[in-house]
GROMACS .gro file of C-alpha atoms in nm:
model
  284
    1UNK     CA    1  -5.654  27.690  17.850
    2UNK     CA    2  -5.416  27.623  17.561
    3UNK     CA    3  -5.083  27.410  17.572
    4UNK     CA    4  -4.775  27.636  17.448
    5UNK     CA    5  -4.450  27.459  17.343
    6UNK     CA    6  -4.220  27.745  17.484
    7UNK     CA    7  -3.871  27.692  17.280
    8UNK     CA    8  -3.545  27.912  17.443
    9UNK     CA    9  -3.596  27.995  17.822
   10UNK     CA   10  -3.312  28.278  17.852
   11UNK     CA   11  -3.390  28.598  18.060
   12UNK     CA   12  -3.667  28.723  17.816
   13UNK     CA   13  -3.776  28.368  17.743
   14UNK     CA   14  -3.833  28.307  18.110
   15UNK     CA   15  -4.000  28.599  18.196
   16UNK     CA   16  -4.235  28.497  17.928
   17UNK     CA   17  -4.303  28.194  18.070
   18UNK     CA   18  -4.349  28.327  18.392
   19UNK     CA   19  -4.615  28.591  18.233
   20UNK     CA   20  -4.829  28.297  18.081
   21UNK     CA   21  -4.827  28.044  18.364
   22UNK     CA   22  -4.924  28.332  18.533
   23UNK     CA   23  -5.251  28.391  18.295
   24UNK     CA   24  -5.337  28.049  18.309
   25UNK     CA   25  -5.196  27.879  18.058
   26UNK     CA   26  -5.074  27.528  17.988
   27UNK     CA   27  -4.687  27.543  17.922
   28UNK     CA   28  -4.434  27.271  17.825
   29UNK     CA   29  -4.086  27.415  17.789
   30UNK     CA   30  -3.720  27.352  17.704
   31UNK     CA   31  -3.344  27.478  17.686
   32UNK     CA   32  -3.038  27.385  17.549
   33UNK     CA   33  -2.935  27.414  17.947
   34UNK     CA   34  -3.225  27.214  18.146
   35UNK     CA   35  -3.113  27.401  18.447
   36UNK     CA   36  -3.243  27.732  18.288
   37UNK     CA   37  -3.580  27.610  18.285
   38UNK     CA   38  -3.609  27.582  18.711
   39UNK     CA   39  -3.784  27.881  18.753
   40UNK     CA   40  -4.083  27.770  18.506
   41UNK     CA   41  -4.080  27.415  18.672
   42UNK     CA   42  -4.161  27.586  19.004
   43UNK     CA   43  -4.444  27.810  18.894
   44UNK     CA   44  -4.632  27.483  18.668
   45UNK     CA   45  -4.425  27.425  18.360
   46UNK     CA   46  -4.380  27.110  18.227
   47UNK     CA   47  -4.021  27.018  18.087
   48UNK     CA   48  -3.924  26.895  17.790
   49UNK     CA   49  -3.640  26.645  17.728
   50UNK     CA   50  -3.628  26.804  17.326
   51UNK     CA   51  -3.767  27.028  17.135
   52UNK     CA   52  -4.042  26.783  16.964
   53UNK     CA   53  -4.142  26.578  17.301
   54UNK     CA   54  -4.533  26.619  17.323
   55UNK     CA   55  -4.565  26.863  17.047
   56UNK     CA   56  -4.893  26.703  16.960
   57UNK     CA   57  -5.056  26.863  17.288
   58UNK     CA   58  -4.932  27.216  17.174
   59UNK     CA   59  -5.114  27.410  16.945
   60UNK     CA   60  -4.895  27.674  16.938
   61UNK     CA   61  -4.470  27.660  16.945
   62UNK     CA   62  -4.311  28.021  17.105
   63UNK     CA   63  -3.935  28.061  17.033
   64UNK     CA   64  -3.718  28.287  17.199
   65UNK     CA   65  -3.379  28.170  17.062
   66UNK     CA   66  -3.021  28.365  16.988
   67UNK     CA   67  -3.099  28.426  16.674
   68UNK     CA   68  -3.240  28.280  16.300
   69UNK     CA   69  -2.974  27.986  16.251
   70UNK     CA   70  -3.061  27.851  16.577
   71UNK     CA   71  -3.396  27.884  16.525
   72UNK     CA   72  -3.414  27.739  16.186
   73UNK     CA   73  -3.232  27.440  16.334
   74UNK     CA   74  -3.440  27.383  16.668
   75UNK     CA   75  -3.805  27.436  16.472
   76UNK     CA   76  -3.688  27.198  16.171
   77UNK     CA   77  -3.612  26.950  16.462
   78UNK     CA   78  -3.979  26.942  16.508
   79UNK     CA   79  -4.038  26.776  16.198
   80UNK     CA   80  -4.383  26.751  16.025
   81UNK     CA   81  -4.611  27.098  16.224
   82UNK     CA   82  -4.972  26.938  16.138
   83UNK     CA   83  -5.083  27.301  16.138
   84UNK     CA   84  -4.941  27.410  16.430
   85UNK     CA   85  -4.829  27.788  16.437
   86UNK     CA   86  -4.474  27.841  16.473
   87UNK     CA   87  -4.429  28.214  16.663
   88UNK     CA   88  -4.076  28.322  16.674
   89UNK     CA   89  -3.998  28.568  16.945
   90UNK     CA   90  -3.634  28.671  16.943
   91UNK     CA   91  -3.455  28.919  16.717
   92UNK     CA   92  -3.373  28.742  16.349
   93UNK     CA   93  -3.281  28.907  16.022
   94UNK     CA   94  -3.538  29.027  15.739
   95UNK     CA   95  -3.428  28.778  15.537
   96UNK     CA   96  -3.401  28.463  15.794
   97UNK     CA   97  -3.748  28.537  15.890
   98UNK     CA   98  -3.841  28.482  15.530
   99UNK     CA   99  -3.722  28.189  15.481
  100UNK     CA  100  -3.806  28.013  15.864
  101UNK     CA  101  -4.157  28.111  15.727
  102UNK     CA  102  -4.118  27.897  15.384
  103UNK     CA  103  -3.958  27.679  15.609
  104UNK     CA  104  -4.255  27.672  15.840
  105UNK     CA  105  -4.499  27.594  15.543
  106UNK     CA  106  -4.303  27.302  15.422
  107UNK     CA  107  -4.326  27.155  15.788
  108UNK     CA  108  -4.660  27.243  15.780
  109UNK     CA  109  -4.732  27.443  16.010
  110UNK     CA  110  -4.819  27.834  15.994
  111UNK     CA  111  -4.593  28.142  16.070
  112UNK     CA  112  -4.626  28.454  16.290
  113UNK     CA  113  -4.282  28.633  16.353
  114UNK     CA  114  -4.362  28.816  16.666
  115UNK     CA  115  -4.049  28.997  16.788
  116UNK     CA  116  -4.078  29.211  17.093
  117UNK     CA  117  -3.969  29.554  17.215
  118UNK     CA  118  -3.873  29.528  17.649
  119UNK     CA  119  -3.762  29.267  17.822
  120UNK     CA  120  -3.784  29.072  18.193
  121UNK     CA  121  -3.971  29.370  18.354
  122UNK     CA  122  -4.180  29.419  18.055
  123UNK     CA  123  -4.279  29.089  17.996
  124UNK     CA  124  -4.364  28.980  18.281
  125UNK     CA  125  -4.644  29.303  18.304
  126UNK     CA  126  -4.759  29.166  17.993
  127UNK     CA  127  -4.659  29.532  17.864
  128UNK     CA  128  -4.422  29.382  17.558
  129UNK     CA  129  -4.461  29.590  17.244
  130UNK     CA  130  -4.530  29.337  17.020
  131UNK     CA  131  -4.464  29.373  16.637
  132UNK     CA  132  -4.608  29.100  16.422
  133UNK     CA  133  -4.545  28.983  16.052
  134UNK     CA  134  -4.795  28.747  15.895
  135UNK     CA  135  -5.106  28.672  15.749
  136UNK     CA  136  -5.409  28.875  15.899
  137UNK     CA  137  -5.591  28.550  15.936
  138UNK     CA  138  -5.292  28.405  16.138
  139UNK     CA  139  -5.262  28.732  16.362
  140UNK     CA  140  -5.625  28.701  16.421
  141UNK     CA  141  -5.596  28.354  16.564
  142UNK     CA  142  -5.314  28.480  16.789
  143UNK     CA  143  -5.438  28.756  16.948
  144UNK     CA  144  -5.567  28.591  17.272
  145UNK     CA  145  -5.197  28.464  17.313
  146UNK     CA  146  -5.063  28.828  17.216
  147UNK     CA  147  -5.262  29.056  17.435
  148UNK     CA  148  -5.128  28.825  17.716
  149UNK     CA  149  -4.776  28.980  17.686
  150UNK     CA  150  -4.898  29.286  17.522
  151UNK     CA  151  -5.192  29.533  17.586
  152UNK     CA  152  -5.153  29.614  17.160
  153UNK     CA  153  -4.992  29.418  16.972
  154UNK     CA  154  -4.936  29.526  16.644
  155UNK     CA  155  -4.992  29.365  16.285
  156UNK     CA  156  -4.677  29.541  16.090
  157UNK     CA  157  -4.793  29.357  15.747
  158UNK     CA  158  -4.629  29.101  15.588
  159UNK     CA  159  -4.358  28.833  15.755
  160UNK     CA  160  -4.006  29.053  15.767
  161UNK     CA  161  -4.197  29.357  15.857
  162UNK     CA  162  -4.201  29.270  16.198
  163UNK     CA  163  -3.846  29.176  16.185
  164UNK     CA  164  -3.742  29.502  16.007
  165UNK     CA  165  -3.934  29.691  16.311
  166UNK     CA  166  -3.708  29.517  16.577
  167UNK     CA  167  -3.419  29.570  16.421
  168UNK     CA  168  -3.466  29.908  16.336
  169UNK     CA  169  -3.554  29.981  16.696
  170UNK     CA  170  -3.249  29.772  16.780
  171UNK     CA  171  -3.020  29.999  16.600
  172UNK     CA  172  -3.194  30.332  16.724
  173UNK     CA  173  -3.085  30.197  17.119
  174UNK     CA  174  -2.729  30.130  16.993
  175UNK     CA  175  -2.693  30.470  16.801
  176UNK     CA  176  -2.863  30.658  17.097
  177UNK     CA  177  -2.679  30.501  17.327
  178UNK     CA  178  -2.329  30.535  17.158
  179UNK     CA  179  -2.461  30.939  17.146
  180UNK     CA  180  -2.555  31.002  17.460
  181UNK     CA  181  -2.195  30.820  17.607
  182UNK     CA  182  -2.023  31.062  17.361
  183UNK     CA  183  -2.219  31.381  17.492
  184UNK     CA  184  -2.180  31.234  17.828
  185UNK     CA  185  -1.801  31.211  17.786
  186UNK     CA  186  -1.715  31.574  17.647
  187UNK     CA  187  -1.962  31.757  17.879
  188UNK     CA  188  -1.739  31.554  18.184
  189UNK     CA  189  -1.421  31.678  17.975
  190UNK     CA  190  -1.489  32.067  17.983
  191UNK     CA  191  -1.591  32.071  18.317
  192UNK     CA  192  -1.975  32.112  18.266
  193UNK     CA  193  -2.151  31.954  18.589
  194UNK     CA  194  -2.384  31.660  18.456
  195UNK     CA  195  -2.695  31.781  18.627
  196UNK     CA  196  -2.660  32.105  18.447
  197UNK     CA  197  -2.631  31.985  18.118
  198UNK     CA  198  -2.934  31.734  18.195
  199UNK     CA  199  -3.192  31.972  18.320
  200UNK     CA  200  -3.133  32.125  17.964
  201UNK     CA  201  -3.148  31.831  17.772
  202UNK     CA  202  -3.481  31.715  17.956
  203UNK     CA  203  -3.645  32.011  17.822
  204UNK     CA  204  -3.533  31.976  17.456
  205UNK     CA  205  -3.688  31.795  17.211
  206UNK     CA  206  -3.368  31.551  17.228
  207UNK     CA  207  -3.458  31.375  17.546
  208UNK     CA  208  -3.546  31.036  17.565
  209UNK     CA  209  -3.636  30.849  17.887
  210UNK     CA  210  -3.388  30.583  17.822
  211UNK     CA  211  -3.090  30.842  17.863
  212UNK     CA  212  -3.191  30.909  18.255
  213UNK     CA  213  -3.223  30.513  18.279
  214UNK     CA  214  -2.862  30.467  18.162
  215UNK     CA  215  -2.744  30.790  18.321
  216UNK     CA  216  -2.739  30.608  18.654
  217UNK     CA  217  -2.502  30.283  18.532
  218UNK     CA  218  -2.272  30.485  18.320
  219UNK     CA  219  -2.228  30.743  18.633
  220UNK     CA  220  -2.097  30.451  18.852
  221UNK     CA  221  -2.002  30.238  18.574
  222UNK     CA  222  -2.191  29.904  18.745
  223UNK     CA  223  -2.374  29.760  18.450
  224UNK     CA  224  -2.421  29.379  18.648
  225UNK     CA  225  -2.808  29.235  18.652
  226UNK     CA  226  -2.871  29.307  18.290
  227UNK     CA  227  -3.184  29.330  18.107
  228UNK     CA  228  -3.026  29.378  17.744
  229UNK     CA  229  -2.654  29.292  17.711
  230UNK     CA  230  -2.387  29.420  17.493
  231UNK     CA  231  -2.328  29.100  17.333
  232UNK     CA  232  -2.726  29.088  17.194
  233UNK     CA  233  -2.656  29.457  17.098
  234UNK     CA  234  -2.379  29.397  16.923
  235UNK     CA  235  -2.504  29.100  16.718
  236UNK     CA  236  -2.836  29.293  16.667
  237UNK     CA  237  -2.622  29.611  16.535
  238UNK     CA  238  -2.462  29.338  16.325
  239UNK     CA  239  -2.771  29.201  16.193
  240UNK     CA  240  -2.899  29.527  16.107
  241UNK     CA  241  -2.572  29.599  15.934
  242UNK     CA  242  -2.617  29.299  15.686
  243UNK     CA  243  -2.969  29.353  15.626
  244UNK     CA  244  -2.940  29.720  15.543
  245UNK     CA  245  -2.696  29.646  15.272
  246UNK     CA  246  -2.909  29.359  15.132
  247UNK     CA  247  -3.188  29.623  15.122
  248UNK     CA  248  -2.915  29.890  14.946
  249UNK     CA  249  -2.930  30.107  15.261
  250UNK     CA  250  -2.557  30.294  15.321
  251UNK     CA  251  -2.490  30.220  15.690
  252UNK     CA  252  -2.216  30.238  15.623
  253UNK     CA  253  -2.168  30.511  15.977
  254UNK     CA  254  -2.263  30.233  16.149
  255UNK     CA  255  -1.961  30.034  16.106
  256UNK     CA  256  -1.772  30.273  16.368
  257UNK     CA  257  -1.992  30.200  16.630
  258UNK     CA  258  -2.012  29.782  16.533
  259UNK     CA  259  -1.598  29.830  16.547
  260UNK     CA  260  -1.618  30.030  16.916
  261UNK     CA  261  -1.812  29.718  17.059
  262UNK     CA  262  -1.590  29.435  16.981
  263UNK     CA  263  -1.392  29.599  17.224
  264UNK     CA  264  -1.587  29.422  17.462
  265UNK     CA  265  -1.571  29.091  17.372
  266UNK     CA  266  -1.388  28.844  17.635
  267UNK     CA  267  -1.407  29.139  17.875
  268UNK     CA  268  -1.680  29.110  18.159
  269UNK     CA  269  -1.850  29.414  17.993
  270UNK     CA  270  -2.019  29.201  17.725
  271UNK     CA  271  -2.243  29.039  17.950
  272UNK     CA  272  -2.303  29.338  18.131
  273UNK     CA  273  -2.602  29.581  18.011
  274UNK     CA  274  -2.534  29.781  17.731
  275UNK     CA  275  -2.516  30.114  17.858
  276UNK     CA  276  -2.129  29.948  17.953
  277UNK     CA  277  -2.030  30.042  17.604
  278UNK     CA  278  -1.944  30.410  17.759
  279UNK     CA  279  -1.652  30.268  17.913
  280UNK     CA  280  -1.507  30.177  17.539
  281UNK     CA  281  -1.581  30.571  17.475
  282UNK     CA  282  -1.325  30.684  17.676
  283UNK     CA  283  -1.036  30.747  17.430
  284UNK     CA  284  -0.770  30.842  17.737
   0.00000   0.00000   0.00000
């Protein structure tokens, strides 16, 4: 089975691992933090000391890193590629992606940004929704490694289309979730019972699944064990933000909601999921 250099083992990182150790494959991995690799080193992995150590085994190089600058930095640590394919895995700007790809090229290696929709759960299914920007020829040659994590993943076109999927999808989660919280908190205001005003909203054509999901944390305000936090939301929101007015989009609405969730930082609810940014709705 193939050797993957697996770059970045946070929670979705890990879980990744943990899906293709799992399938059989070969993986050597590292972390800024060594200590965040244990789980992998129990189930097979092999641990790297830096990002480059026995590269020449790998054929392919998975990051799942913060976000572009990082990754720029850790894969141009790598030095000269000799064809390997670079996959990127995280959430990076239009724009970054672009130019990690160039960068890429000059290293020479090949490019596939391959950002991902779910997270721990997800991922370790193999059920990721997987959106892919690249050369067809490149895609192709991934695909065994894809379908691992996800049952269809998708070519989106060229590299930055995958990127512009994620973080579109990114900003629909903040702006639905920012919605429902607002909903949540005037319906709790007039004196509407929540159940009532959910059995209506399940039948309308308004109703997403996610809303139930959240319903739950926001309810009893516990938003510990996190799959997404509201740190990674708001520096995806933020991301979004800048792209959208490179591209001459007006998000300008946006900026509202980008304001509401510094309120969390240095509080304990920006490492908790992101459903906790109902508790910087309430304007009492």
């Amino acid at each position: 089975m193939t050797t993957i250099t697996l770059l970045g083992t946070g929670l979705l990182g890990a879980a990744i691992g943990q899906r293709l150790l799992k399938v059989g494959f070969t993986l050597n991995v590292w972390n800024r933090n060594p200590a965040r690799c244990a789980v992998l080193l129990e189930a097979g992995a092999q641990q790297l000391h830096h990002p480059g150590q026995g590269l020449e085994a790998s054929s392919v190089v998975v990051t799942v890193l913060r976000d572009g600058p990082v990754t720029a930095e850790i894969v141009r640590s790598l030095g000269s590629l000799g064809g390997r394919c670079i996959v990127p895995m995280g959430t990076m700007g239009i724009s970054e992606s672009v130019a990690l790809a160039e960068q890429v090229r000059l290293q020479g290696g090949s490019y596939l940004e391959a950002p991902v929709l779910g997270s721990r759960p997800e991922a370790l299914k193999g059920s990721l929704l997987v959106m892919a920007g690249g050369e067809s020829k490149v895609f192709d040659a991934q695909l065994p490694l894809l379908r691992q994590l996800a049952s269809e993943p998708r070519l989106m076109g060229a590299v930055g289309t995958g990127a512009a999927s994620k973080l579109a999808l990114n900003q629909l989660i903040a702006s639905l979730t920012h919605g429902y919280s607002l909903a949540l908190r005037l319906v709790q205001a007039s004196g509407l019972d929540v159940d009532r005003f959910m059995e209506v909203l399940r039948l309308s054509a308004l109703y997403a699944p996610t809303v139930d999901k959240k319903l739950v944390r926001m309810m009893s305000h516990q938003y510990g064990d996190p799959n997404f936090s509201t740190s990674l939301l708001r520096k995806d929101l933020l991301l979004f933000l800048r792209e959208a007015r490179l591209a001459g989009v007006n998000a300008t609405a946006l900026d509202g909601l980008a304001s509401l969730l510094e309120g969390a930082v240095d509080t304990d609810l920006d490492a908790g999921d992101y459903s906790a940014l109902h508790e910087l709705t309430d304007g009492r």
